[in-house]
Every structure is written in C-alpha cells, then in structure tokens.
Coordinates of C-alpha atoms in Angstrom, one line a residue:
M891 CA 91.3 192.9 56.7
N892 CA 88.9 192.0 59.6
H893 CA 86.3 189.0 59.5
Q894 CA 83.4 191.2 58.9
E895 CA 85.1 192.8 55.7
A896 CA 86.4 189.5 54.5
L897 CA 82.8 187.9 54.7
T898 CA 81.4 190.8 52.9
K899 CA 83.8 190.8 50.0
Y900 CA 83.8 187.0 49.7
L901 CA 79.8 186.8 49.5
A902 CA 79.9 190.0 47.2
A903 CA 82.1 188.1 44.8
F904 CA 79.7 185.1 44.9
I905 CA 76.5 186.9 44.3
T906 CA 78.2 188.8 41.7
G907 CA 79.0 185.5 40.1
L908 CA 75.4 184.3 40.4
V909 CA 73.9 187.4 38.7
Q910 CA 76.3 187.5 36.0
A911 CA 75.3 183.8 35.3
G912 CA 71.6 184.5 35.2
I913 CA 70.2 184.7 38.6
K914 CA 67.5 187.3 39.0
D915 CA 65.2 185.6 41.8
V916 CA 66.2 184.3 45.2
V917 CA 63.6 182.8 47.7
I918 CA 64.6 183.1 51.3
S919 CA 63.4 181.8 54.5
P920 CA 64.3 183.4 57.8
G921 CA 67.1 182.2 60.0
S922 CA 70.2 183.2 61.9
R923 CA 73.1 181.2 60.3
S924 CA 72.0 182.4 56.7
T925 CA 72.0 186.0 57.8
P926 CA 75.2 187.0 55.7
L927 CA 73.8 185.7 52.5
A928 CA 70.2 187.0 53.2
L929 CA 71.3 190.3 53.8
M930 CA 73.7 190.5 50.9
F931 CA 70.9 189.1 48.4
S932 CA 68.5 192.0 49.6
E933 CA 71.1 194.4 49.2
H934 CA 71.8 193.6 45.5
R935 CA 70.0 195.9 43.1
D936 CA 69.3 193.4 40.4
V937 CA 68.1 190.4 42.7
N938 CA 64.2 190.0 43.4
V939 CA 64.1 188.5 46.8
Y940 CA 60.9 186.6 48.1
M941 CA 60.6 185.7 51.8
N942 CA 58.8 182.7 52.8
V943 CA 58.8 181.6 56.3
D944 CA 58.2 178.0 55.6
E945 CA 61.1 176.2 53.8
R946 CA 59.0 173.4 52.2
S947 CA 56.6 175.9 50.6
A948 CA 59.7 178.3 49.8
A949 CA 61.3 175.6 47.7
F950 CA 58.3 174.9 45.8
F951 CA 57.7 178.5 45.1
A952 CA 61.1 178.6 43.7
L953 CA 60.5 175.8 41.5
G954 CA 57.6 177.4 40.0
L955 CA 59.4 180.5 39.5
A956 CA 62.1 178.4 37.5
K957 CA 59.4 176.6 35.7
A958 CA 57.7 179.6 34.5
S959 CA 60.5 181.9 33.5
G960 CA 62.9 179.2 32.4
D961 CA 65.8 180.7 34.4
P962 CA 67.7 179.4 37.3
V963 CA 66.4 180.3 40.7
G964 CA 68.2 180.8 44.2
L965 CA 67.1 179.1 47.2
L966 CA 68.4 180.1 50.7
C967 CA 67.7 178.7 54.3
T968 CA 69.3 178.4 57.6
S969 CA 71.1 175.2 59.0
G970 CA 69.3 172.3 60.6
T971 CA 66.1 170.6 59.7
A972 CA 65.2 173.8 57.6
T973 CA 67.4 172.2 55.1
A974 CA 65.5 169.0 55.1
N975 CA 62.2 170.6 54.2
Y976 CA 63.6 171.5 50.9
Y977 CA 63.8 167.8 49.9
P978 CA 60.4 167.2 48.4
A979 CA 60.8 170.3 45.9
I980 CA 64.6 169.1 45.2
I981 CA 63.4 165.9 44.2
E982 CA 60.6 167.4 41.8
A983 CA 63.1 169.8 40.3
S984 CA 65.5 166.8 39.7
L985 CA 63.0 164.7 37.9
S986 CA 61.4 167.3 36.1
G987 CA 64.5 169.0 35.0
V988 CA 64.2 172.6 36.7
P989 CA 67.3 174.5 37.6
L990 CA 67.5 175.5 41.3
I991 CA 70.5 177.0 43.1
V992 CA 70.4 175.4 46.6
M993 CA 72.3 177.4 49.3
T994 CA 72.1 175.9 52.8
A995 CA 73.8 177.8 55.7
D996 CA 75.7 175.5 58.0
R997 CA 77.7 175.7 61.2
P998 CA 81.4 175.9 60.8
H999 CA 83.5 172.6 60.9
E1000 CA 84.4 172.8 64.6
L1001 CA 80.6 172.9 65.4
R1002 CA 79.7 169.9 63.9
D1003 CA 79.0 166.5 65.6
V1004 CA 79.7 167.9 68.9
G1005 CA 75.9 168.5 70.0
A1006 CA 75.9 172.3 68.7
P1007 CA 72.2 173.4 68.1
Q1008 CA 70.7 173.2 64.5
A1009 CA 73.7 171.2 63.5
I1010 CA 73.1 168.2 61.1
D1011 CA 75.0 166.6 58.5
Q1012 CA 74.3 168.7 55.6
L1013 CA 77.1 167.3 53.4
H1014 CA 75.4 165.6 50.2
L1015 CA 72.2 165.9 52.1
Y1016 CA 70.2 165.6 48.8
G1017 CA 72.0 162.7 47.4
S1018 CA 71.6 161.9 43.8
H1019 CA 68.7 164.3 43.5
V1020 CA 71.1 167.2 42.8
K1021 CA 73.3 167.5 39.8
W1022 CA 76.3 168.8 41.9
F1023 CA 77.4 169.4 45.1
A1024 CA 79.9 171.8 46.7
E1025 CA 81.0 172.5 50.4
M1026 CA 82.0 176.1 50.2
A1027 CA 85.1 177.2 51.8
L1028 CA 85.0 179.5 54.8
P1029 CA 84.9 183.0 53.9
E1030 CA 88.3 184.4 53.9
S1031 CA 90.3 187.5 52.3
G1032 CA 92.4 187.2 49.4
V1033 CA 92.2 187.7 45.7
E1034 CA 92.2 183.8 45.1
Q1035 CA 89.4 183.3 47.5
L1036 CA 87.3 186.1 45.7
R1037 CA 88.0 184.3 42.3
Y1038 CA 87.0 181.0 43.9
A1039 CA 83.7 182.3 45.2
K1040 CA 82.7 184.0 42.0
T1041 CA 83.8 181.0 39.8
T1042 CA 81.9 178.5 42.0
A1043 CA 78.8 180.7 41.6
I1044 CA 79.0 180.6 37.8
R1045 CA 79.9 177.0 37.8
A1046 CA 76.7 176.2 39.9
V1047 CA 74.6 178.0 37.5
K1048 CA 76.2 176.3 34.6
E1049 CA 75.8 172.8 36.2
A1050 CA 72.1 173.6 36.7
M1051 CA 71.5 174.9 33.4
V1052 CA 73.3 172.3 30.9
Q1053 CA 71.4 169.4 29.8
S1054 CA 69.7 167.9 31.6
K1055 CA 68.8 170.8 33.8
G1056 CA 68.1 170.4 37.5
P1057 CA 69.1 171.5 41.0
V1058 CA 72.6 172.0 42.5
H1059 CA 73.4 172.3 46.2
L1060 CA 75.9 174.7 47.7
N1061 CA 76.6 174.3 51.6
F1062 CA 77.9 177.5 53.4
P1063 CA 79.7 177.1 56.8
F1064 CA 79.9 180.5 58.4
R1065 CA 81.3 181.5 61.5
E1066 CA 80.1 184.3 64.0
P1067 CA 79.8 187.3 63.7
L1068 CA 77.3 186.9 61.0
L1069 CA 76.6 190.4 59.9
P1070 CA 78.4 191.7 56.6
T1071 CA 79.0 195.4 55.7
L1072 CA 76.1 197.0 53.4
D1073 CA 77.5 200.3 53.5
P1074 CA 79.0 201.3 51.2
Y1075 CA 77.3 199.3 48.4
P1076 CA 79.4 196.0 48.4
F1077 CA 79.0 195.1 44.9
E1078 CA 81.0 196.3 41.9
D1079 CA 80.8 195.6 38.1
E1080 CA 83.5 193.1 37.0
A1081 CA 84.2 191.2 34.0
S1082 CA 82.2 187.9 33.8
I1083 CA 83.4 184.4 32.8
S1084 CA 81.9 183.5 29.4
I1085 CA 80.1 180.1 28.9
E1086 CA 79.2 179.0 25.6
E1087 CA 76.7 176.2 25.1
G1088 CA 76.0 174.1 22.1
I1089 CA 73.2 171.6 21.1
L1090 CA 73.7 167.9 20.3
F1091 CA 73.1 167.0 16.6
L1092 CA 73.0 163.7 14.8
P1093 CA 75.6 163.2 12.1
Y1094 CA 74.0 163.5 8.7
E1095 CA 74.7 160.1 7.6
K1096 CA 72.6 158.6 10.6
L1097 CA 69.8 161.5 10.0
K1098 CA 69.8 160.3 6.2
K1099 CA 69.3 156.7 7.4
Y1100 CA 66.4 157.4 9.5
A1101 CA 64.7 159.5 6.8
E1102 CA 65.1 156.7 4.5
Q1103 CA 63.4 154.3 6.9
L1104 CA 60.6 156.6 7.9
Q1105 CA 59.8 157.6 4.4
G1106 CA 58.8 153.9 3.7
I1107 CA 56.5 153.6 6.8
E1108 CA 52.8 154.1 6.4
R1109 CA 51.7 153.3 10.0
G1110 CA 53.9 155.4 12.2
L1111 CA 53.2 157.4 15.6
I1112 CA 54.8 160.4 17.2
I1113 CA 54.1 160.7 21.1
C1114 CA 54.9 163.8 22.9
G1115 CA 55.1 164.1 26.6
Q1116 CA 56.1 167.1 28.7
I1117 CA 58.7 169.2 26.7
E1118 CA 59.4 172.8 27.2
E1119 CA 61.9 173.3 24.4
P1120 CA 61.2 176.7 22.4
G1121 CA 60.3 176.2 18.7
F1122 CA 59.8 172.2 19.3
N1123 CA 56.1 172.3 18.7
E1124 CA 56.5 173.8 15.2
A1125 CA 59.5 171.4 14.5
V1126 CA 57.6 168.3 15.4
T1127 CA 54.3 169.4 13.6
T1128 CA 56.1 170.1 10.4
L1129 CA 57.8 166.4 10.6
A1130 CA 54.6 164.9 11.3
K1131 CA 52.7 166.5 8.4
K1132 CA 55.4 165.4 6.1
L1133 CA 55.4 161.8 7.2
K1134 CA 51.4 161.8 7.7
F1135 CA 52.0 160.4 11.4
P1136 CA 49.6 161.1 14.2
I1137 CA 50.9 163.0 17.0
L1138 CA 49.5 161.6 20.3
A1139 CA 49.8 165.0 22.5
D1140 CA 50.0 165.0 26.2
P1141 CA 48.5 168.2 27.5
L1142 CA 51.8 169.3 29.0
S1143 CA 53.5 168.8 25.4
Q1144 CA 52.0 172.3 24.7
L1145 CA 50.7 171.0 21.4
R1146 CA 47.1 171.1 22.3
S1147 CA 46.5 174.8 22.4
S1148 CA 48.6 176.7 19.5
S1149 CA 47.9 179.0 16.7
I1150 CA 49.0 176.4 14.4
L1151 CA 45.5 174.9 13.4
E1152 CA 46.6 172.4 10.5
T1153 CA 48.2 169.6 12.5
T1154 CA 48.0 166.1 12.9
V1155 CA 47.6 166.1 16.7
I1156 CA 45.3 163.7 18.5
D1157 CA 44.0 164.4 21.7
S1158 CA 41.4 161.9 22.8
Y1159 CA 43.6 159.0 22.6
D1160 CA 43.1 158.1 26.2
A1161 CA 39.4 157.5 25.4
I1162 CA 40.1 155.7 22.1
L1163 CA 43.0 153.4 23.6
R1164 CA 40.3 152.2 26.3
V1165 CA 38.6 150.2 23.4
K1166 CA 40.2 146.9 23.1
N1167 CA 39.1 146.5 19.4
A1168 CA 40.7 149.9 18.6
V1169 CA 43.9 148.9 20.4
A1170 CA 44.1 145.9 18.2
T1171 CA 43.2 147.6 15.0
L1172 CA 45.6 150.7 15.6
K1173 CA 48.9 148.9 15.6
P1174 CA 51.6 150.8 14.2
E1175 CA 55.0 149.8 12.5
L1176 CA 57.0 152.5 14.5
I1177 CA 56.7 155.0 17.2
I1178 CA 58.8 158.2 17.9
R1179 CA 58.8 159.6 21.4
F1180 CA 59.7 162.9 22.8
G1181 CA 59.4 164.2 26.2
G1182 CA 58.4 163.1 29.6
T1183 CA 56.0 160.2 30.6
T1184 CA 52.5 160.8 29.5
V1185 CA 49.6 161.2 31.9
S1186 CA 47.4 158.6 30.2
K1187 CA 47.4 155.0 31.5
S1188 CA 45.7 153.7 28.5
L1189 CA 48.4 155.1 26.5
S1190 CA 51.1 153.5 28.5
L1191 CA 49.5 150.2 28.4
Y1192 CA 49.2 150.7 24.7
M1193 CA 52.9 151.3 24.2
K1194 CA 53.7 148.3 26.5
S1195 CA 51.7 146.0 24.4
L1196 CA 53.6 147.1 21.5
N1197 CA 57.0 145.1 22.5
D1198 CA 57.7 143.9 19.0
I1199 CA 58.0 147.2 17.2
E1200 CA 60.7 149.8 17.0
Q1201 CA 60.1 152.4 19.5
I1202 CA 62.6 155.4 19.0
V1203 CA 63.1 157.6 22.0
V1204 CA 64.7 161.2 21.4
D1205 CA 66.1 163.1 24.5
S1206 CA 68.4 166.0 24.6
G1207 CA 69.3 165.2 28.3
S1208 CA 70.7 162.1 29.9
H1209 CA 67.4 160.7 30.8
W1210 CA 66.3 157.1 30.2
R1211 CA 62.7 157.8 29.6
D1212 CA 61.6 154.1 29.1
P1213 CA 59.4 153.0 32.1
N1214 CA 57.8 150.2 30.1
Y1215 CA 61.4 148.8 28.8
V1216 CA 59.9 148.9 25.3
G1217 CA 62.5 151.4 23.7
T1218 CA 64.6 150.0 20.9
T1219 CA 66.6 153.0 20.0
M1220 CA 67.7 155.9 22.4
I1221 CA 68.9 158.9 20.6
H1222 CA 70.8 161.4 22.6
C1223 CA 70.3 164.9 20.7
D1224 CA 68.3 168.0 20.5
E1225 CA 64.8 167.3 19.8
K1226 CA 63.8 170.3 17.8
A1227 CA 66.9 169.8 15.7
F1228 CA 66.3 166.3 15.2
C1229 CA 62.7 167.2 13.9
N1230 CA 63.9 169.9 11.7
E1231 CA 66.9 168.2 10.2
L1232 CA 64.9 165.2 9.5
A1233 CA 62.0 167.1 8.1
T1234 CA 64.3 168.7 5.4
L1235 CA 65.4 165.0 4.0
I1236 CA 61.7 163.7 4.0
Q1237 CA 59.5 164.1 1.0
E1238 CA 56.0 165.1 2.0
K1239 CA 53.4 162.2 1.6
T1240 CA 50.2 163.0 -0.1
S1241 CA 47.7 161.0 2.0
S1242 CA 47.4 158.4 4.4
S1243 CA 44.6 156.1 5.3
W1244 CA 46.2 155.5 8.8
L1245 CA 46.3 159.1 9.8
S1246 CA 42.7 159.5 8.5
K1247 CA 41.7 156.6 10.7
W1248 CA 43.2 158.3 13.7
L1249 CA 41.6 161.6 13.0
K1250 CA 38.2 160.3 12.5
M1251 CA 38.2 158.3 15.8
D1252 CA 39.6 161.5 17.6
E1253 CA 36.7 163.5 16.4
V1254 CA 34.2 160.9 17.2
A1255 CA 35.6 160.6 20.6
K1256 CA 35.7 164.4 21.1
S1257 CA 32.1 164.6 19.9
T1258 CA 30.8 162.0 22.2
I1259 CA 32.6 163.5 25.2
R1260 CA 31.2 167.1 24.4
K1261 CA 27.7 165.6 23.9
H1262 CA 27.9 163.6 27.3
M1263 CA 29.2 166.7 29.2
Q1264 CA 26.5 168.9 27.7
L1265 CA 23.9 166.9 29.4
V1266 CA 25.6 166.7 32.8
E1267 CA 23.5 169.0 34.9
E1268 CA 24.9 168.4 38.6
L1269 CA 28.2 169.6 39.8
E1270 CA 30.9 167.0 38.7
E1271 CA 34.7 167.4 38.5
G1272 CA 34.7 166.2 34.7
K1273 CA 32.3 168.8 33.7
A1274 CA 34.0 171.5 35.7
V1275 CA 37.3 171.0 33.9
F1276 CA 35.2 170.7 30.4
E1277 CA 33.7 174.2 31.3
L1278 CA 36.7 175.8 32.4
V1279 CA 38.7 175.2 29.2
N1280 CA 35.8 176.8 27.2
L1281 CA 36.0 179.9 29.6
L1282 CA 39.7 180.4 29.9
P1283 CA 41.0 183.6 28.3
V1284 CA 43.5 183.7 25.4
D1285 CA 47.1 183.4 26.5
S1286 CA 46.3 182.0 30.1
T1287 CA 48.1 179.4 31.8
V1288 CA 46.6 176.4 33.7
F1289 CA 48.7 174.8 36.5
V1290 CA 47.1 171.4 37.2
G1291 CA 47.2 169.4 40.5
N1292 CA 48.1 165.7 40.3
S1293 CA 45.7 162.7 40.9
M1294 CA 42.2 163.4 39.1
P1295 CA 42.7 167.0 37.9
I1296 CA 45.6 166.2 35.6
R1297 CA 43.8 163.2 34.2
D1298 CA 40.5 165.2 33.7
I1299 CA 42.6 167.8 31.8
D1300 CA 44.0 165.0 29.7
T1301 CA 40.5 163.9 28.9
F1302 CA 38.8 167.4 28.5
F1303 CA 41.5 169.7 27.1
H1304 CA 41.1 169.4 23.7
K1305 CA 42.7 171.2 20.7
N1306 CA 42.0 174.9 20.4
N1307 CA 43.9 178.1 19.1
K1308 CA 43.8 180.1 22.5
N1309 CA 47.6 179.5 23.3
I1310 CA 47.0 178.3 26.7
S1311 CA 50.0 177.0 28.5
V1312 CA 49.5 173.8 30.9
M1313 CA 52.0 173.2 33.7
A1314 CA 52.2 170.6 36.4
N1315 CA 54.5 169.0 38.8
R1316 CA 54.9 165.6 37.0
G1317 CA 58.4 164.7 37.8
A1318 CA 57.5 162.8 41.1
N1319 CA 53.7 163.3 40.5
G1320 CA 53.1 164.3 44.2
I1321 CA 50.5 166.3 45.7
D1322 CA 52.7 168.3 47.9
G1323 CA 53.6 171.8 47.2
V1324 CA 51.3 172.3 44.3
V1325 CA 49.8 175.6 45.6
S1326 CA 53.3 177.1 46.0
T1327 CA 54.5 176.0 42.9
A1328 CA 51.6 177.6 41.0
L1329 CA 52.1 180.7 43.0
G1330 CA 55.7 180.9 41.9
A1331 CA 54.7 180.4 38.3
A1332 CA 52.1 183.3 38.9
V1333 CA 55.0 185.8 39.0
Y1334 CA 55.7 185.2 35.2
K1335 CA 52.5 183.7 34.1
R1336 CA 49.4 185.9 33.9
P1337 CA 46.7 185.1 34.2
L1338 CA 47.1 181.9 35.9
F1339 CA 44.5 179.4 37.0
L1340 CA 45.3 176.5 39.5
V1341 CA 43.0 173.5 39.1
I1342 CA 43.5 171.3 42.1
G1343 CA 41.8 168.8 44.4
D1344 CA 40.8 169.3 48.0
L1345 CA 43.6 167.1 49.7
S1346 CA 46.3 168.7 47.6
F1347 CA 44.9 172.1 48.5
F1348 CA 44.9 171.4 52.2
H1349 CA 48.3 169.6 52.0
D1350 CA 50.0 173.1 50.9
L1351 CA 47.4 175.7 52.4
N1352 CA 50.3 177.7 54.0
G1353 CA 51.7 178.3 50.5
L1354 CA 48.7 180.8 50.2
L1355 CA 50.7 183.1 52.3
M1356 CA 52.9 183.9 49.3
A1357 CA 50.0 185.5 47.5
K1358 CA 49.2 187.8 50.5
L1359 CA 52.9 188.8 51.2
H1360 CA 53.9 189.4 47.4
K1361 CA 50.3 190.6 46.2
L1362 CA 50.2 187.7 43.5
N1363 CA 47.3 187.2 41.2
I1364 CA 46.0 183.6 40.9
T1365 CA 42.6 181.9 40.6
I1366 CA 42.2 178.6 42.2
I1367 CA 39.5 176.1 41.2
L1368 CA 39.2 174.1 44.1
L1369 CA 37.5 170.6 43.1
N1370 CA 36.1 169.6 46.6
N1371 CA 35.0 165.8 46.5
D1372 CA 36.0 165.6 50.4
G1373 CA 38.8 163.2 49.9
G1374 CA 41.0 161.3 47.7
G1375 CA 38.7 160.8 44.4
I1376 CA 41.5 159.2 42.4
F1377 CA 41.3 156.2 44.7
S1378 CA 37.7 155.4 43.5
Y1379 CA 39.2 154.3 40.0
L1380 CA 41.6 152.0 41.4
P1381 CA 41.3 148.4 42.7
Q1382 CA 41.0 149.6 46.4
F1383 CA 37.6 150.8 45.7
G1384 CA 36.6 147.3 45.7
E1385 CA 37.4 146.9 49.5
P1386 CA 34.6 148.9 51.1
K1387 CA 35.3 147.9 54.4
H1388 CA 38.3 150.2 55.0
F1389 CA 38.2 152.4 51.9
E1390 CA 36.9 155.5 53.4
V1391 CA 39.3 155.6 56.5
L1392 CA 42.5 154.5 54.4
F1393 CA 41.8 156.1 50.8
G1394 CA 38.6 158.1 50.9
T1395 CA 40.2 160.2 53.8
P1396 CA 37.3 162.7 53.9
T1397 CA 38.2 165.9 55.9
G1398 CA 35.0 167.8 56.0
L1399 CA 36.8 171.2 56.1
N1400 CA 35.3 174.7 55.5
Y1401 CA 38.0 176.3 53.1
E1402 CA 36.3 179.7 53.1
H1403 CA 37.9 180.4 56.7
A1404 CA 41.3 179.5 55.3
V1405 CA 40.8 181.7 52.3
Q1406 CA 39.8 184.8 54.5
M1407 CA 42.7 184.3 56.5
Y1408 CA 45.1 184.9 53.7
H1409 CA 42.9 187.9 52.5
G1410 CA 41.6 186.0 49.5
Q1411 CA 38.4 186.3 47.7
Y1412 CA 36.2 183.1 48.2
T1413 CA 33.3 181.8 45.8
K1414 CA 31.1 178.6 46.2
I1415 CA 29.7 177.4 43.2
F1416 CA 26.1 175.9 43.2
D1417 CA 25.5 175.6 39.5
W1418 CA 27.4 175.8 36.0
E1419 CA 26.0 179.5 35.5
G1420 CA 27.7 180.4 38.7
L1421 CA 31.0 178.9 37.7
K1422 CA 30.9 180.9 34.3
M1423 CA 30.2 184.1 36.3
A1424 CA 33.0 183.5 38.7
I1425 CA 35.6 182.6 36.0
L1426 CA 34.6 185.8 34.0
D1427 CA 34.9 187.8 37.2
S1428 CA 38.1 186.3 38.1
V1429 CA 40.0 187.7 35.2
S1430 CA 39.7 191.3 36.4
Y1431 CA 40.3 190.5 40.1
E1432 CA 43.6 191.4 41.6
G1433 CA 45.1 188.9 44.2
L1434 CA 44.1 185.5 45.6
N1435 CA 40.7 184.3 44.4
V1436 CA 39.6 180.9 45.2
I1437 CA 36.5 179.0 43.5
E1438 CA 35.2 176.1 45.2
I1439 CA 33.2 173.4 43.4
P1440 CA 31.7 170.8 45.7
T1441 CA 31.4 167.5 44.0
D1442 CA 30.5 163.8 44.8
R1443 CA 33.3 161.0 44.2
E1444 CA 30.8 158.3 43.4
R1445 CA 28.7 160.5 41.0
N1446 CA 32.1 161.6 39.4
L1447 CA 33.1 157.9 38.9
S1448 CA 29.7 156.9 37.4
S1449 CA 29.9 159.8 35.0
H1450 CA 33.2 158.9 33.8
R1451 CA 32.5 155.3 33.2
E1452 CA 29.2 156.2 31.4
M1453 CA 31.0 158.5 29.2
W1454 CA 33.9 156.0 28.4
E1455 CA 31.2 153.4 27.7
K1456 CA 29.6 155.8 25.1
V1457 CA 32.9 156.5 23.6
S1458 CA 33.5 152.7 23.4
Q1459 CA 30.2 152.3 21.6
E1460 CA 30.9 154.8 18.9
I1461 CA 34.5 153.8 18.3
Y1462 CA 33.2 150.1 17.9
L1463 CA 30.8 151.2 15.1
I1464 CA 33.5 153.1 13.3
L1465 CA 35.7 149.8 13.5
Q1466 CA 32.7 147.9 12.0
D1467 CA 32.2 150.3 9.2
V1468 CA 36.0 150.0 8.4
E1469 CA 35.7 146.2 8.3
K1470 CA 32.8 146.4 6.0

C-alpha cells in the first residue's frame, strides 16, 4: 500500500471514530499541513464544515457551536503560530466546561527543531488547559493502525464529554505528499465502540442526613450560578419550594426566564445586598451553592462575609468552585439528582417569614428599578438593557458580552415566562472572541441577540466574517460609550490624570463602515422609540443586523448610582418597618 492510500485509510478511520462518537460540526482554518484532514472532513457526508480564515475567531466560533448545541465540536488548523491563536478560546472552554476536539497539524518529527518553516513545539502546547493530549502516530497502513486511529478519536470525544467537560488536543504529524484519495468515497460504515456513562449519586444514608439537617433550618439560601444541566431548574425549584429557601439566581442559571412561575427565585439580590443594613439583617444559617461563580460582586462579598456558617457546594465535575474560601462541604455528585433525591426526603414547610422577607425586598427593589428606568429619557446603557428585555421575543437567546453588559443583564433581566436563554463566556471573563462565540451559538439558537460593548466588539470585528460566509442570522446590540465603561465603576476612576489614556481608551470609530464591509444591516439609535422599532424589525431580518446605541460613560455611572441609592432608601424603609 502506498503513502496516499495509507494516509486516506488512517484518516478515514479516525474521522469515522469522531462521527460515531458524536461529532457533527468541524471548524477549519486554511493551511497546507492540515490539508489531509481538511479534505477528508469536507468529504464526509455527515460532517458540517465551517471555514474561518482566522484561527482565533475560528476557535471561539467552535466554542459557540459547542455551547449552544451541547455536543463536542472539532477544530482544525495548520502548524506553527496558527495553533497559538487557539489558546484564548481553549482557556475559555477549559474554565467553562465546553467540549472541543482540537486538532493541530504538525511537521513530522524529522523537521522539528531544525529550522524548518512553520515548525514550533506543539507538544502539550496548551498545558493544563486541555483535559487530555495525544501526539498522533504518523499515518501508516495495517489493521492495528486503523484500530488505533479510530479508537483514539472515540477516546478523545469521551475525554472531552465526561464530567467535567472540556477541550482535548490531538497533534497530527504529516509527511508529504499531503493529498488523500477522495474517489471512491473513503468512508465505510463500521461497528462503533460503545461508551456507557452514569451519574454520581450520594448514598442514601448521606442524603437522609442532609434532609434531616435542612428540615430544621429556617433561614437557608440556595445560590445558583451558571449551570446547563437539563432538568436542573425543575429539580432545584422543587427543592427550594419544599424548604422555603430563596434561590438567588444568576442570569446564567437560566432560572429567571421560565414557564415555571411559582418559584422562590430572587433576581434583584445585587441591588438588595448593596444595602449594609440588609446584609446585616439577611444572615442565613446555611447556604447551598450550585454552578459557576456568580456575576454580582455584592453577592460575592456577602458570601465572603458569611464565613461562620455552613456553605455546601454541590458540583458534578471535578471543580473547586470556592473563590472566597468559605465552602465548608464540597459534594461531588450530579446536581439534578441531588435536588430530586433530597426533595423526596423533605416534608414541605407551610410558610417562612425568612422567604417572605426576601420576596418583599426583591419586589420593592424591582419596582424601584422599573420606576427609575421609566424616567430615563436619554440614551443610557442600563435603560437599553431594560428595554431590550421587554422587547425580546419568546424562546429567544441573549448572548452577553463581559464587563458592563453582563452586569446590566444581572441588574435588569428580571423574572419572566418568555423562556429566554442567557449565554456568555464567563470562564475567563474575557472580552476577546465574543462576536465569534455568539455567531457559533447562532447556528443552533434562533433568534439570537448579542449585547456587547464597543471595545469588545472592536476586539473581534473580524468574527463578523462568519455571518457573511455562512449566512448566519444575528442581531447585535452595540452599546457604544466610546471606551471601557466598566472602569468608571472601579477605583481607577478616582485618578483622572491618566484615566482616559489607560482605562477610558476611547477609539472614536465609525462602526457603520465595518458592518457594511461584512454586508450587514446597520441602524443607529437616537431615541427609545427607535430602539423599539429596530428590535421589532430585527426579528424578521435575515443576516447580520447591528443596532448601535451611543451612550455617555459618565451619564451611565450617575444613573446607576442614582438608581442604587433609590433602592437603598426603599429597602431601608422596609427594614425599619420590620424592626417596629
């Protein structure tokens, strides 16, 4: 068997293994050394190939595909610095538990470390940010080599998908010639390796112990960060209703927008916990935590201050999610199973003054926020997010940029029954690759709205190419305060001498030209009625649609502070009534 035949059969076995293990989407960037895999993926009838000329954007696009679909996604590039451009997205995938099968083509061993072009050290390139690494054998003929290739592919998907999910890295050395044989069709149906997965349960005796403990607690809290487990929402709300525990629900918990209306969900805790008197009054006996780190800083400080109570962290993966070092019990088991099994052992409580207090404060905080926002006439970021939430269609998805957009979603995205999904890159919390990730998610989530700041938008402008090349539908709400608005809320703002140069970083760019370059529709907003019309029009628009809202950083800051002060005053009045 010649080299070309061996190369074809080897890669056909590998790709067959990937497909049988669940790979449907592969994102490829152009390059010479990756030619064999690129051609073979493109030839497979059951693989969707997405071309992206920029590896950094490609990796974030793959991240979005995997986040939205819940399935592993393949990622392929050539050798050299192309592989390094994957790094930011791999870090995000690692920290947020997103399964990616990263495939990097490489020079063969004899061309490494001898000055050959596009040859860098790619072994263990991504370090601890991947769950598993394998240096693939050079393609050869023989039954054992084909079994090896297929089994390694299946194992790679298994490693990426088991708890905790994350990226894996396969490095492929290829010798020239690089062209496989595509005719006849190189793939054959073969028997697959079966992989059975289970979930982690706590033993009955331990569950019973926790049920007895929780049954006797009046002032308990459940805190939910980002969590994607199907069925978890129903399970945790059932448990909370039985215990009469408030659920402080982060916007990424998916607990704020659901058909389940009768819940104990609290969504204005960020505003409530800014009030010192409220923090002193709302002291729980115990906290149960699920999911990732929450967005709210005031909630984080609140949990940190409660270092003398029991805080139970439940996690089905191998994470240690306790940045404040206040967790007292780490439970390694399936979150949904934990809630369901525990709920069966608990007798529902009839009432709770503790829960009533939280619900009353929550309603007052939301009412105060609504009244404040209704009086805002000038264009302002908080108001923009407040209006957007009301205008979003049922069953839509909002992808949120980091820095101020995610914080405004935390403040203004209140409980509703629209079944709106909220997504974000909150693993590393970076502003890079947000446009590309949202476009990847838009393949599976429709309609999708991206809420993003101007610096984050600028940082990933080239990601818009995917909307043009693959005819993707997305509406981007561009909140343009001409710089880094988040820094106005931080101590750096108190150093005006160098603030604008180092932190404000205004760019003064006209984004209309960039949107037109990618054949998108651009609308600039001048008043709130214009925003309403633009959002309504966007639902029926096919393709890339960018709605820019110009805002002022200092006005945003003063409006937020005024709103929080009003909430503080109303919460203070409630606390006085309680004390009387």
